[in-house]
Tab-separated table of C-alpha atoms in Angstrom:
chain	number	residue	atom	x	y	z
A	1	MET	CA	4.744	-41.108	-10.892
A	2	ASP	CA	6.916	-39.930	-13.754
A	3	GLN	CA	10.117	-41.977	-13.791
A	4	GLN	CA	11.269	-41.114	-17.264
A	5	ALA	CA	13.841	-38.617	-16.025
A	6	HIS	CA	15.972	-41.353	-14.502
A	7	GLY	CA	14.721	-44.369	-16.455
A	8	GLY	CA	13.038	-45.925	-13.402
A	9	LYS	CA	16.355	-46.142	-11.531
A	10	VAL	CA	16.486	-45.875	-7.757
A	11	LEU	CA	18.254	-42.739	-6.500
A	12	PRO	CA	18.907	-43.347	-2.786
A	13	PHE	CA	19.248	-40.646	-0.122
A	14	ASP	CA	19.354	-40.664	3.656
A	15	VAL	CA	16.486	-39.442	5.824
A	16	THR	CA	17.675	-38.360	9.263
A	17	HIS	CA	16.333	-36.418	12.224
A	18	ARG	CA	18.561	-33.581	11.078
A	19	LEU	CA	16.966	-33.536	7.616
A	20	VAL	CA	13.453	-33.506	9.090
A	21	LEU	CA	14.255	-30.679	11.515
A	22	SER	CA	16.182	-28.674	8.899
A	23	ILE	CA	12.883	-28.274	7.045
A	24	ALA	CA	10.390	-28.302	9.916
A	25	LEU	CA	12.112	-26.002	12.417
A	26	PRO	CA	12.734	-22.983	10.139
A	27	MET	CA	9.209	-23.146	8.739
A	28	THR	CA	7.708	-23.449	12.209
A	29	LEU	CA	9.560	-20.298	13.232
A	30	GLY	CA	8.413	-18.592	10.035
A	31	PHE	CA	4.776	-19.566	10.552
A	32	ILE	CA	4.817	-18.372	14.164
A	33	THR	CA	5.703	-14.849	12.999
A	34	THR	CA	2.408	-14.671	11.082
A	35	PRO	CA	0.082	-14.188	14.087
A	36	LEU	CA	2.442	-11.427	15.247
A	37	LEU	CA	1.336	-9.352	12.248
A	38	GLY	CA	-2.237	-9.284	13.454
A	39	ILE	CA	-1.142	-8.377	16.966
A	40	VAL	CA	1.019	-5.484	15.742
A	41	GLY	CA	-1.646	-4.181	13.349
A	42	THR	CA	-4.252	-4.302	16.113
A	43	ALA	CA	-1.903	-2.571	18.554
A	44	VAL	CA	-1.032	0.184	16.059
A	45	VAL	CA	-4.640	1.023	15.219
A	46	GLY	CA	-5.682	0.504	18.831
A	47	GLN	CA	-3.267	3.247	19.909
A	48	LEU	CA	-5.234	5.738	17.815
A	49	GLY	CA	-8.206	5.358	20.139
A	50	LYS	CA	-10.710	4.930	17.305
A	51	PRO	CA	-12.937	1.850	17.794
A	52	ASP	CA	-14.366	2.172	14.271
A	53	ALA	CA	-10.897	1.975	12.761
A	54	LEU	CA	-10.007	-1.093	14.847
A	55	ALA	CA	-13.222	-2.887	13.897
A	56	GLY	CA	-12.735	-1.976	10.220
A	57	LEU	CA	-9.182	-3.321	10.314
A	58	ALA	CA	-10.383	-6.609	11.800
A	59	ILE	CA	-13.095	-7.055	9.159
A	60	GLY	CA	-10.817	-6.065	6.271
A	61	ALA	CA	-8.049	-8.414	7.421
A	62	MET	CA	-10.518	-11.273	7.841
A	63	LEU	CA	-11.911	-10.786	4.331
A	64	PHE	CA	-8.414	-10.690	2.852
A	65	ASP	CA	-7.325	-13.806	4.752
A	66	LEU	CA	-10.491	-15.651	3.750
A	67	ILE	CA	-9.883	-14.940	0.056
A	68	PHE	CA	-6.178	-15.719	0.042
A	69	ALA	CA	-6.412	-18.826	2.196
A	70	SER	CA	-8.306	-20.291	-0.748
A	71	PHE	CA	-5.169	-19.970	-2.882
A	72	ASN	CA	-2.906	-22.008	-0.618
A	73	PHE	CA	-3.062	-24.687	-3.300
A	74	LEU	CA	-0.420	-22.680	-5.190
A	75	ARG	CA	2.065	-23.371	-2.408
A	76	ALA	CA	1.069	-26.977	-1.795
A	77	SER	CA	1.020	-28.182	-5.406
A	78	THR	CA	4.330	-26.458	-6.147
A	79	THR	CA	5.967	-28.162	-3.169
A	80	GLY	CA	4.806	-31.634	-4.185
A	81	LEU	CA	5.758	-31.344	-7.850
A	82	THR	CA	9.107	-29.695	-7.105
A	83	ALA	CA	10.003	-32.316	-4.486
A	84	GLN	CA	9.378	-35.121	-6.975
A	85	ALA	CA	11.505	-33.428	-9.649
A	86	PHE	CA	14.155	-32.816	-6.971
A	87	GLY	CA	14.119	-36.537	-6.130
A	88	ARG	CA	14.557	-37.394	-9.823
A	89	ARG	CA	17.438	-34.884	-9.909
A	90	ASP	CA	15.723	-33.238	-12.854
A	91	ARG	CA	16.813	-29.612	-12.518
A	92	HIS	CA	15.297	-28.587	-15.829
A	93	GLU	CA	11.827	-29.755	-14.779
A	94	GLN	CA	12.244	-28.059	-11.405
A	95	GLN	CA	12.733	-24.780	-13.215
A	96	ALA	CA	9.739	-25.445	-15.475
A	97	ILE	CA	7.556	-26.172	-12.416
A	98	PHE	CA	8.653	-22.890	-10.860
A	99	TRP	CA	7.749	-20.823	-13.919
A	100	ARG	CA	4.374	-22.541	-14.333
A	101	ALA	CA	3.574	-21.919	-10.671
A	102	LEU	CA	4.752	-18.307	-10.768
A	103	LEU	CA	2.803	-17.479	-13.928
A	104	SER	CA	-0.317	-19.122	-12.468
A	105	ALA	CA	0.105	-17.134	-9.252
A	106	LEU	CA	0.551	-13.819	-11.037
A	107	ALA	CA	-2.463	-14.475	-13.281
A	108	CYS	CA	-4.641	-15.287	-10.259
A	109	GLY	CA	-3.299	-12.256	-8.388
A	110	ILE	CA	-4.065	-9.861	-11.243
A	111	LEU	CA	-7.561	-11.331	-11.581
A	112	ILE	CA	-8.171	-10.773	-7.858
A	113	VAL	CA	-7.071	-7.133	-8.134
A	114	LEU	CA	-9.481	-6.595	-11.038
A	115	LEU	CA	-12.291	-8.234	-9.075
A	116	SER	CA	-11.469	-6.476	-5.792
A	117	PRO	CA	-14.305	-3.881	-6.034
A	118	ILE	CA	-16.849	-6.699	-6.382
A	119	LEU	CA	-15.184	-8.719	-3.611
A	120	LEU	CA	-15.229	-5.670	-1.340
A	121	TRP	CA	-18.909	-5.057	-2.051
A	122	LEU	CA	-19.737	-8.698	-1.279
A	123	GLY	CA	-17.627	-8.578	1.878
A	124	ILE	CA	-19.373	-5.443	3.129
A	125	LYS	CA	-22.761	-7.025	2.425
A	126	LEU	CA	-21.741	-10.232	4.194
A	127	MET	CA	-20.226	-8.638	7.312
A	128	GLY	CA	-22.575	-5.658	7.506
A	129	PRO	CA	-20.234	-2.901	8.802
A	130	GLU	CA	-21.631	0.611	8.766
A	131	GLY	CA	-20.388	4.190	9.030
A	132	GLY	CA	-16.796	4.576	10.154
A	133	VAL	CA	-16.293	0.814	10.416
A	134	ALA	CA	-17.292	0.340	6.764
A	135	GLU	CA	-15.018	3.190	5.688
A	136	ALA	CA	-12.026	1.714	7.534
A	137	THR	CA	-12.782	-1.678	6.000
A	138	ARG	CA	-12.828	-0.160	2.501
A	139	THR	CA	-9.553	1.691	3.096
A	140	TYR	CA	-7.676	-1.343	4.387
A	141	PHE	CA	-9.084	-3.856	1.905
A	142	SER	CA	-8.633	-1.642	-1.172
A	143	ILE	CA	-4.945	-1.025	-0.430
A	144	ARG	CA	-4.077	-4.511	0.702
A	145	MET	CA	-5.707	-6.160	-2.310
A	146	LEU	CA	-3.109	-4.440	-4.490
A	147	ALA	CA	-0.645	-6.884	-2.944
A	148	GLY	CA	-2.562	-9.793	-4.517
A	149	PRO	CA	-0.063	-10.681	-7.284
A	150	MET	CA	2.884	-10.455	-4.869
A	151	ALA	CA	1.141	-12.430	-2.123
A	152	LEU	CA	0.311	-15.284	-4.492
A	153	ALA	CA	3.763	-15.137	-6.100
A	154	ASN	CA	5.165	-15.646	-2.607
A	155	TYR	CA	3.057	-18.794	-2.275
A	156	ALA	CA	4.661	-20.167	-5.437
A	157	ILE	CA	8.177	-19.147	-4.401
A	158	LEU	CA	7.773	-20.624	-0.914
A	159	GLY	CA	6.373	-23.840	-2.364
A	160	PHE	CA	9.364	-24.118	-4.689
A	161	VAL	CA	12.058	-23.652	-2.033
A	162	LEU	CA	10.250	-26.034	0.318
A	163	GLY	CA	10.085	-28.611	-2.469
A	164	ARG	CA	13.858	-28.416	-2.626
A	165	GLY	CA	14.099	-28.840	1.137
A	166	GLN	CA	15.446	-25.306	1.646
A	167	GLY	CA	13.756	-24.548	4.942
A	168	ARG	CA	16.202	-21.799	5.865
A	169	ILE	CA	15.401	-19.870	2.698
A	170	GLY	CA	11.720	-20.300	3.505
A	171	LEU	CA	12.352	-18.823	6.948
A	172	LEU	CA	14.313	-15.956	5.404
A	173	LEU	CA	11.455	-15.118	3.043
A	174	GLN	CA	8.864	-15.258	5.838
A	175	THR	CA	11.101	-13.047	7.974
A	176	VAL	CA	11.499	-10.477	5.190
A	177	ILE	CA	7.755	-10.368	4.462
A	178	ASN	CA	6.631	-10.203	8.077
A	179	GLY	CA	9.563	-8.114	9.315
A	180	VAL	CA	9.118	-5.365	6.719
A	181	ASN	CA	5.387	-5.514	7.314
A	182	ILE	CA	5.697	-5.042	11.076
A	183	ILE	CA	8.272	-2.251	10.857
A	184	LEU	CA	6.290	-0.277	8.267
A	185	ALA	CA	3.027	-0.803	10.149
A	186	LEU	CA	4.653	0.889	13.134
A	187	VAL	CA	6.291	3.660	11.095
A	188	LEU	CA	3.436	4.427	8.704
A	189	GLY	CA	0.511	3.551	10.899
A	190	LEU	CA	1.671	4.949	14.241
A	191	TRP	CA	4.608	7.320	13.775
A	192	LEU	CA	3.256	9.033	10.646
A	193	GLY	CA	-0.316	8.638	11.834
A	194	TRP	CA	-1.688	6.952	8.714
A	195	GLY	CA	-3.631	4.459	10.845
A	196	VAL	CA	-5.424	1.711	8.954
A	197	ALA	CA	-3.998	2.864	5.611
A	198	GLY	CA	-0.463	2.726	7.036
A	199	VAL	CA	-0.944	-0.860	8.218
A	200	ALA	CA	-2.268	-1.830	4.767
A	201	TRP	CA	0.606	-0.143	2.908
A	202	GLY	CA	3.049	-1.900	5.238
A	203	THR	CA	1.566	-5.234	4.217
A	204	LEU	CA	1.731	-4.413	0.516
A	205	ILE	CA	5.377	-3.330	0.724
A	206	GLY	CA	6.254	-6.365	2.860
A	207	GLU	CA	4.768	-8.759	0.296
A	208	THR	CA	6.626	-6.939	-2.490
A	209	ALA	CA	9.928	-7.138	-0.598
A	210	GLY	CA	9.375	-10.870	-0.114
A	211	THR	CA	8.666	-11.400	-3.808
A	212	LEU	CA	11.759	-9.499	-4.933
A	213	THR	CA	13.966	-11.314	-2.410
A	214	GLY	CA	12.560	-14.703	-3.371
A	215	LEU	CA	12.938	-14.078	-7.094
A	216	ALA	CA	16.535	-12.954	-6.622
A	217	ILE	CA	17.390	-16.140	-4.717
A	218	VAL	CA	15.561	-18.531	-7.039
A	219	LEU	CA	16.744	-16.953	-10.292
A	220	ARG	CA	20.303	-16.990	-9.036
A	221	SER	CA	19.985	-20.750	-8.478
A	222	PHE	CA	19.015	-21.069	-12.166
A	223	SER	CA	22.155	-19.234	-13.292
A	224	GLY	CA	23.862	-20.967	-16.189
A	225	GLU	CA	20.951	-23.345	-16.804
A	226	PRO	CA	18.898	-23.211	-20.019
A	227	ARG	CA	15.426	-21.765	-19.609
A	228	PRO	CA	12.500	-24.080	-20.411
A	229	ALA	CA	10.993	-23.395	-23.818
A	230	ARG	CA	7.491	-21.958	-24.053
A	231	VAL	CA	6.204	-25.254	-25.423
A	232	GLU	CA	7.474	-26.990	-22.261
A	233	LEU	CA	5.872	-24.460	-19.950
A	234	LEU	CA	2.566	-24.709	-21.796
A	235	SER	CA	2.640	-28.507	-22.116
A	236	PRO	CA	-1.027	-29.635	-21.986
A	237	ALA	CA	-0.133	-32.710	-19.930
A	238	LYS	CA	1.799	-30.677	-17.332
A	239	LEU	CA	-0.817	-27.935	-17.142
A	240	THR	CA	-3.586	-30.528	-16.761
A	241	GLN	CA	-1.668	-32.153	-13.918
A	242	LEU	CA	-1.159	-28.774	-12.229
A	243	PHE	CA	-4.820	-27.821	-12.703
A	244	ALA	CA	-6.038	-31.128	-11.239
A	245	LEU	CA	-3.772	-30.766	-8.208
A	246	ASN	CA	-4.832	-27.182	-7.594
A	247	ARG	CA	-8.519	-28.021	-8.038
A	248	ASP	CA	-8.406	-30.879	-5.531
A	249	ILE	CA	-6.441	-28.926	-2.940
A	250	LEU	CA	-8.776	-25.939	-3.371
A	251	ILE	CA	-11.816	-28.136	-2.668
A	252	ARG	CA	-10.069	-29.557	0.399
A	253	THR	CA	-9.272	-26.037	1.627
A	254	PHE	CA	-12.867	-24.855	1.176
A	255	VAL	CA	-14.149	-27.850	3.148
A	256	LEU	CA	-11.641	-27.167	5.937
A	257	LEU	CA	-12.627	-23.500	6.106
A	258	GLY	CA	-16.266	-24.573	6.096
A	259	ALA	CA	-15.712	-26.808	9.118
A	260	PHE	CA	-14.264	-23.972	11.203
A	261	THR	CA	-16.876	-21.499	9.955
A	262	LEU	CA	-19.634	-23.908	10.934
A	263	MET	CA	-18.128	-24.256	14.399
A	264	THR	CA	-18.131	-20.458	14.827
A	265	ARG	CA	-21.705	-20.183	13.567
A	266	ILE	CA	-22.991	-22.873	15.933
A	267	GLY	CA	-20.967	-21.412	18.807
A	268	ASN	CA	-22.643	-18.064	18.202
A	269	GLY	CA	-25.942	-19.699	19.085
A	270	PHE	CA	-24.708	-20.344	22.629
A	271	GLY	CA	-24.338	-16.641	23.380
A	272	ALA	CA	-21.619	-13.990	23.425
A	273	VAL	CA	-19.745	-15.398	26.451
A	274	THR	CA	-19.425	-18.893	24.983
A	275	LEU	CA	-18.487	-17.513	21.570
A	276	ALA	CA	-15.759	-15.365	23.157
A	277	ALA	CA	-14.515	-18.327	25.202
A	278	ASN	CA	-14.293	-20.459	22.063
A	279	ALA	CA	-12.313	-17.689	20.330
A	280	VAL	CA	-9.870	-17.547	23.254
A	281	VAL	CA	-9.135	-21.284	23.473
A	282	MET	CA	-9.157	-21.661	19.676
A	283	ASN	CA	-5.800	-19.851	19.822
A	284	PHE	CA	-4.324	-22.952	21.473
A	285	LEU	CA	-5.507	-25.171	18.615
A	286	LEU	CA	-4.090	-22.709	16.081
A	287	LEU	CA	-0.732	-22.542	17.867
A	288	SER	CA	-0.509	-26.339	17.721
A	289	ALA	CA	-1.343	-26.166	14.023
A	290	TYR	CA	1.490	-23.720	13.309
A	291	TYR	CA	4.297	-25.996	14.433
A	292	LEU	CA	2.606	-29.168	13.164
A	293	ASP	CA	2.477	-27.421	9.773
A	294	GLY	CA	6.260	-27.228	9.885
A	295	LEU	CA	6.484	-30.995	10.241
A	296	ALA	CA	3.854	-31.426	7.523
A	297	ASN	CA	6.157	-29.394	5.249
A	298	ALA	CA	8.986	-31.822	6.049
A	299	ALA	CA	6.689	-34.745	5.220
A	300	GLU	CA	5.725	-33.092	1.910
A	301	GLN	CA	9.320	-32.651	0.815
A	302	ILE	CA	10.617	-36.052	1.923
A	303	THR	CA	7.605	-37.896	0.508
A	304	GLY	CA	7.802	-36.120	-2.854
A	305	ARG	CA	11.558	-36.539	-3.046
A	306	SER	CA	11.404	-40.262	-2.228
A	307	ILE	CA	8.753	-40.861	-4.899
A	308	GLY	CA	10.773	-38.892	-7.445
A	309	ALA	CA	13.858	-40.893	-6.452
A	310	ASN	CA	11.868	-44.145	-6.603
A	311	TYR	CA	13.312	-45.009	-3.184
A	312	ARG	CA	10.812	-46.575	-0.774
A	313	PRO	CA	13.138	-46.813	2.274
A	314	ALA	CA	13.342	-42.982	2.312
A	315	PHE	CA	9.553	-42.745	2.186
A	316	GLU	CA	9.117	-45.154	5.083
A	317	ARG	CA	11.908	-43.579	7.147
A	318	GLY	CA	10.517	-40.103	6.494
A	319	LEU	CA	7.030	-41.173	7.565
A	320	LYS	CA	8.411	-42.729	10.741
A	321	LEU	CA	10.527	-39.726	11.759
A	322	THR	CA	7.983	-37.023	10.915
A	323	GLY	CA	5.336	-39.074	12.735
A	324	LEU	CA	7.576	-39.424	15.784
A	325	TRP	CA	8.221	-35.682	15.954
A	326	SER	CA	4.603	-34.779	15.231
A	327	PHE	CA	3.093	-36.893	17.993
A	328	GLY	CA	5.929	-36.110	20.399
A	329	LEU	CA	5.516	-32.352	20.031
A	330	ALA	CA	1.723	-32.626	20.063
A	331	PHE	CA	1.950	-34.417	23.424
A	332	VAL	CA	4.306	-31.743	24.787
A	333	ALA	CA	1.911	-29.048	23.598
A	334	ALA	CA	-1.053	-30.773	25.266
A	335	VAL	CA	0.810	-30.945	28.596
A	336	PHE	CA	1.847	-27.293	28.233
A	337	PHE	CA	-1.674	-26.056	27.508
A	338	PHE	CA	-3.147	-28.050	30.386
A	339	ALA	CA	-0.542	-26.547	32.726
A	340	ALA	CA	-0.273	-23.000	31.383
A	341	GLY	CA	-3.712	-22.672	29.805
A	342	PRO	CA	-5.432	-20.975	32.765
A	343	ALA	CA	-2.682	-18.333	32.938
A	344	LEU	CA	-2.828	-17.789	29.179
A	345	ILE	CA	-6.601	-17.392	29.340
A	346	ARG	CA	-6.224	-14.708	32.007
A	347	LEU	CA	-3.698	-12.977	29.748
A	348	LEU	CA	-5.994	-13.083	26.714
A	349	THR	CA	-9.167	-11.769	28.351
A	350	THR	CA	-10.081	-9.622	31.341
A	351	SER	CA	-13.718	-10.779	31.462
A	352	GLU	CA	-14.235	-13.117	34.397
A	353	GLU	CA	-17.242	-14.747	32.707
A	354	VAL	CA	-15.205	-15.518	29.598
A	355	ARG	CA	-12.288	-16.770	31.717
A	356	VAL	CA	-14.502	-19.267	33.532
A	357	ALA	CA	-16.125	-20.474	30.308
A	358	ALA	CA	-12.781	-20.746	28.497
A	359	GLY	CA	-11.366	-22.782	31.377
A	360	ALA	CA	-14.226	-25.254	31.000
A	361	TYR	CA	-13.484	-25.794	27.300
A	362	LEU	CA	-9.690	-25.649	27.613
A	363	PRO	CA	-9.187	-29.457	27.700
A	364	TRP	CA	-10.780	-29.885	24.264
A	365	ALA	CA	-8.469	-27.297	22.693
A	366	ALA	CA	-5.440	-28.650	24.592
A	367	ILE	CA	-5.795	-32.140	23.104
A	368	ALA	CA	-6.576	-30.866	19.590
A	369	GLY	CA	-2.893	-31.067	18.645
A	370	LEU	CA	-2.904	-34.773	19.526
A	371	THR	CA	-6.166	-35.528	17.747
A	372	GLY	CA	-4.991	-33.551	14.709
A	373	ALA	CA	-1.355	-34.687	14.544
A	374	LEU	CA	-2.073	-37.575	12.180
A	375	ALA	CA	-4.238	-35.370	9.956
A	376	PHE	CA	-1.505	-32.749	9.535
A	377	LEU	CA	1.102	-35.439	8.879
A	378	MET	CA	-1.018	-37.299	6.337
A	379	ASP	CA	-1.884	-34.046	4.566
A	380	GLY	CA	1.848	-33.514	4.093
A	381	VAL	CA	2.352	-37.061	2.786
A	382	PHE	CA	-0.544	-36.861	0.302
A	383	ILE	CA	0.492	-33.409	-0.952
A	384	GLY	CA	4.103	-34.515	-1.421
A	385	ALA	CA	2.966	-37.631	-3.253
A	386	THR	CA	0.467	-35.539	-5.293
A	387	TRP	CA	-2.334	-37.939	-4.336
A	388	SER	CA	-4.659	-34.968	-4.420
A	389	SER	CA	-7.902	-36.649	-5.520
A	390	ALA	CA	-7.664	-39.181	-2.677
A	391	MET	CA	-6.960	-36.378	-0.192
A	392	ARG	CA	-9.960	-34.413	-1.493
A	393	ASN	CA	-12.302	-37.408	-1.251
A	394	ARG	CA	-11.193	-38.287	2.268
A	395	MET	CA	-11.645	-34.690	3.374
A	396	LEU	CA	-15.217	-34.779	2.085
A	397	LEU	CA	-15.788	-38.060	3.932
A	398	SER	CA	-14.326	-36.557	7.120
A	399	PHE	CA	-16.598	-33.536	6.800
A	400	ALA	CA	-19.602	-35.846	6.481
A	401	GLY	CA	-18.511	-37.540	9.704
A	402	TYR	CA	-18.134	-34.104	11.310
A	403	LEU	CA	-21.711	-33.192	10.366
A	404	VAL	CA	-22.967	-36.425	11.929
A	405	ALA	CA	-20.957	-35.724	15.097
A	406	LEU	CA	-22.416	-32.218	15.287
A	407	ALA	CA	-25.957	-33.537	14.855
A	408	VAL	CA	-25.484	-36.124	17.596
A	409	LEU	CA	-23.309	-34.303	20.143
A	410	VAL	CA	-24.342	-30.641	20.063
A	411	PRO	CA	-28.042	-31.101	20.961
A	412	THR	CA	-27.142	-33.179	24.018
A	413	LEU	CA	-23.820	-31.719	25.175
A	414	GLY	CA	-23.989	-28.133	23.900
A	415	ASN	CA	-20.656	-26.390	23.417
A	416	HIS	CA	-18.768	-29.373	24.845
A	417	GLY	CA	-20.372	-31.418	22.065
A	418	LEU	CA	-19.238	-28.790	19.553
A	419	TRP	CA	-15.630	-29.165	20.661
A	420	MET	CA	-15.935	-32.959	20.725
A	421	ALA	CA	-17.169	-32.842	17.122
A	422	MET	CA	-14.190	-30.696	16.074
A	423	ASN	CA	-11.769	-33.167	17.668
A	424	ALA	CA	-13.637	-36.007	15.956
A	425	PHE	CA	-13.249	-34.179	12.628
A	426	LEU	CA	-9.482	-33.947	13.172
A	427	LEU	CA	-9.335	-37.653	14.024
A	428	PHE	CA	-11.459	-38.589	11.003
A	429	ARG	CA	-9.127	-36.708	8.678
A	430	GLY	CA	-6.041	-38.558	9.882
A	431	LEU	CA	-7.642	-42.000	10.086
A	432	PHE	CA	-9.348	-41.831	6.687
A	433	LEU	CA	-6.073	-40.776	5.050
A	434	ILE	CA	-3.956	-43.508	6.638
A	435	ILE	CA	-6.441	-46.267	5.816
A	436	GLY	CA	-5.216	-47.965	2.665
A	437	LEU	CA	-1.890	-46.081	2.742
A	438	LYS	CA	0.202	-49.245	2.423
A	439	LYS	CA	-1.665	-50.360	-0.697
A	440	ARG	CA	-1.180	-46.937	-2.270
A	441	VAL	CA	2.535	-46.961	-1.392
A	442	ASP	CA	2.904	-50.485	-2.848
A	443	GLN	CA	1.381	-49.283	-6.127
A	444	THR	CA	3.554	-46.171	-6.250
A	445	PHE	CA	6.853	-47.977	-5.675
A	446	ARG	CA	5.984	-51.162	-7.551
A	447	SER	CA	8.597	-50.452	-10.248
A	448	ALA	CA	11.299	-50.307	-7.579
A	449	GLN	CA	10.572	-53.784	-6.288
């Protein structure tokens, strides 16, 4: 923890339910708009009555999401570092963090655009689409990849505003990106008949609109403040810190993606009906994750701010309140999915076989919010505190436990064992992160005692 900005002084601030919800609620609403994009894109292309185009869209979108999910570290590291500078009330360093993050994002985005032909070739080889499906995949992916620099810049911008606790601005940016995207997908893809290309162009323009809006807001907040010098932006110590954070969070993200990929691969071995049923009820786990992510964002900001402010009571109060809301909402979600799950399953699929199978596995997905609540919360705490190496190591340990659970449960319990292993993985993540938390907090705030 860098305390030089305020000489090790304590800079108190209040943590209230209102503060927690002012960050969590807007971001939850923003995150929930994301799945709507996929629904609209699917509906637009589906109206054209061309199965090849719809399949190509699905493959192209999945490849894009797989690549860009790997760069979520740009958002997470920016939030943690900004929150700590915000807690120190060091506005100059906040601005320097923003420019480092933005330049890193743009560099990564440009590199992805240059590599997009190779990435497309690998994606086609991996997924194996042919004929019209392959052509639709190429069309969508090639256009959407042009949005790479803007998409990653939006990660950096969102991370910065969240680090400052500006949840409403985060919601505004998500609304601009997704709103423009949805409107243009309908206009270009359906009304003008551009199909898959129209959906892709809508995404590119939406990301660009979000970047321009975000830059306008952030740069305006810097008005009248001196810009950091190049030597500050390129400080070896600061760049090393940023690189280490990004590296650790990237490894954690890859492991997390690997866990879900492994679940899909094993589920495929149980046949098409079981695989489809898993896909249906997985939506319930993902919905729980969307709003728990909002509370994790609140934990990131409050944790980082309290460490920057050298004020332990805010850390402890923030952990208590975000934990209370996380487990409370996870319990409400579990009750809701148990009660409404059968109706939602009927809405999501017309296959009676899949409905019956999904109903059998519904309980495991319904409780996933509860088993994962601590993991989401602790992720937020560790990101805000920039304890990235510890988070990485505990994720690897959790994944090892997940592999053991799969080896033990799947051969004897089949797909039920697969879902039990996933819930165990979520529990492992939370428990391994909270073990030893007090000792780590004692070390971090020792100078305040």
